[in-house]
Structures are given as structure tokens and as C-alpha cells.
Coordinates of C-alpha atoms in Angstrom, one line a residue:
M17 CA 88.1 96.5 99.9
N18 CA 91.0 94.9 98.0
I19 CA 93.7 97.5 98.4
V20 CA 97.1 96.4 99.7
K21 CA 100.3 98.2 100.7
I22 CA 103.5 96.4 100.4
A23 CA 106.7 98.0 101.7
I24 CA 110.1 96.6 100.6
S25 CA 113.4 97.7 102.2
I26 CA 116.5 97.6 99.9
A27 CA 119.7 98.9 101.4
D28 CA 123.5 98.7 101.3
V29 CA 124.0 97.2 97.9
Q30 CA 127.7 96.6 97.1
I31 CA 128.9 97.5 93.6
G32 CA 132.1 96.0 92.4
K33 CA 133.5 95.8 95.9
I34 CA 134.6 99.4 95.5
F35 CA 131.9 101.3 97.2
T36 CA 128.5 100.8 98.7
I37 CA 125.3 102.7 98.0
A38 CA 122.2 102.8 100.1
L39 CA 119.0 102.5 98.2
H40 CA 115.6 103.5 99.4
L41 CA 112.5 102.2 101.0
V42 CA 110.4 101.2 98.0
S43 CA 106.7 100.7 98.5
F44 CA 104.3 99.2 95.9
R45 CA 101.5 101.2 97.4
T46 CA 98.7 101.1 96.4
L47 CA 97.7 97.9 94.6
N48 CA 94.1 98.9 94.1
M49 CA 92.1 95.9 92.9
D50 CA 88.8 97.7 93.5
S51 CA 89.3 100.6 91.1
N52 CA 88.3 100.5 87.5
P53 CA 90.8 100.1 86.0
R54 CA 92.9 98.3 88.7
T55 CA 96.1 100.2 89.4
L56 CA 99.6 99.7 91.0
T57 CA 101.3 102.8 92.3
C58 CA 105.0 102.9 93.5
F59 CA 106.3 105.1 96.3
V60 CA 110.0 105.8 97.0
D61 CA 110.7 107.1 100.5
D62 CA 107.0 107.8 100.9
A63 CA 106.9 110.0 97.8
E64 CA 104.3 108.9 95.1
Q65 CA 106.0 108.3 91.8
K66 CA 104.5 110.0 88.7
N67 CA 104.3 106.8 86.7
F68 CA 101.8 104.1 87.6
V69 CA 100.5 100.9 86.0
S70 CA 96.8 100.5 85.1
N71 CA 94.7 97.7 83.8
I72 CA 96.2 95.3 86.3
P73 CA 94.9 91.7 85.8
S74 CA 92.4 90.4 88.4
A75 CA 95.1 88.1 89.9
V76 CA 98.7 89.1 90.5
R77 CA 102.0 87.7 91.9
F78 CA 105.1 89.5 93.0
Y79 CA 108.6 88.3 92.2
A80 CA 112.0 89.5 93.3
F81 CA 115.2 89.0 91.3
I82 CA 118.6 89.3 93.0
S83 CA 121.6 89.2 90.8
C84 CA 124.6 89.6 93.1
I85 CA 125.9 87.4 95.9
G86 CA 125.1 89.1 99.2
D87 CA 122.3 91.3 97.9
S88 CA 119.0 91.1 99.7
F89 CA 115.6 92.6 100.2
K90 CA 113.1 92.4 103.0
I91 CA 109.3 92.8 102.9
T92 CA 108.8 95.1 105.9
K93 CA 105.0 95.5 105.7
F94 CA 102.1 93.9 104.0
E95 CA 98.7 95.4 105.0
K96 CA 95.2 95.8 103.7
L97 CA 94.0 99.4 103.4
S98 CA 90.5 100.7 103.7
V99 CA 91.1 103.6 101.3
P100 CA 93.8 104.1 98.6
T101 CA 96.7 106.4 99.4
S102 CA 97.7 107.2 95.9
L103 CA 96.5 110.4 94.3
H104 CA 97.6 110.2 90.6
G105 CA 97.7 113.9 90.5
E106 CA 98.9 116.4 87.9
G107 CA 101.8 115.1 85.9
S108 CA 101.0 111.4 86.6
R109 CA 101.2 109.0 83.8
S110 CA 99.4 105.7 83.4
W111 CA 101.2 102.8 81.8
K112 CA 98.8 100.1 80.6
W113 CA 99.5 96.6 81.7
G114 CA 100.0 94.2 78.7
K115 CA 100.9 97.0 76.3
K116 CA 104.4 97.6 74.9
W117 CA 106.1 100.5 76.8

């Protein structure tokens, strides 16, 4: 199976040197390359988000963009799954890759 779970930790982002906010554990789970169409589902703090991306190309790359000095992110987990963990239940919305959103 070609299903991967990628967890990224983003925390303590300073805004304008006035206050600090703590962001959440973001997980691009599940990148399902076996489904038809291929899908990418995002989770925040282990809660599946209602919007997901479908029609993912057969090869993908992940990029990160950091705009402020001192900001950072950390990949905390990268694992291959035997079954998808996303449900795409009621209220979910598919956004098609390559289309204007």
C-alpha cells in the first residue's frame, strides 16, 4: 500500500514581538496514493478536517515556507500505513488538484 502519514509540529510562533501564540500539531494524514482518485487529508490535533484534496498527481513533493526569523517546524513522524485513517464523512468537501479554487 502507498499510504503515508506525515506529522508536523508547529508551535510558539512569535507575532510582532508582542505576544506568542501556540499553533497545533498538523498532520497531512492520509496521503493515499492507492485510492482512485488519490487523496490528501489534513488533520489538526488528530481531528480530520472537512476539506481534502483529490486527484493528487502520481508523484508528490512537500515544501515548507518559513517567513519570519526564528520560526521553525519539525517533522515528528513519517510512516507508511496499511489502511487509510481518513473517513471523508458527512460534510467533507473534495477540492480537485489542478483546478482553480
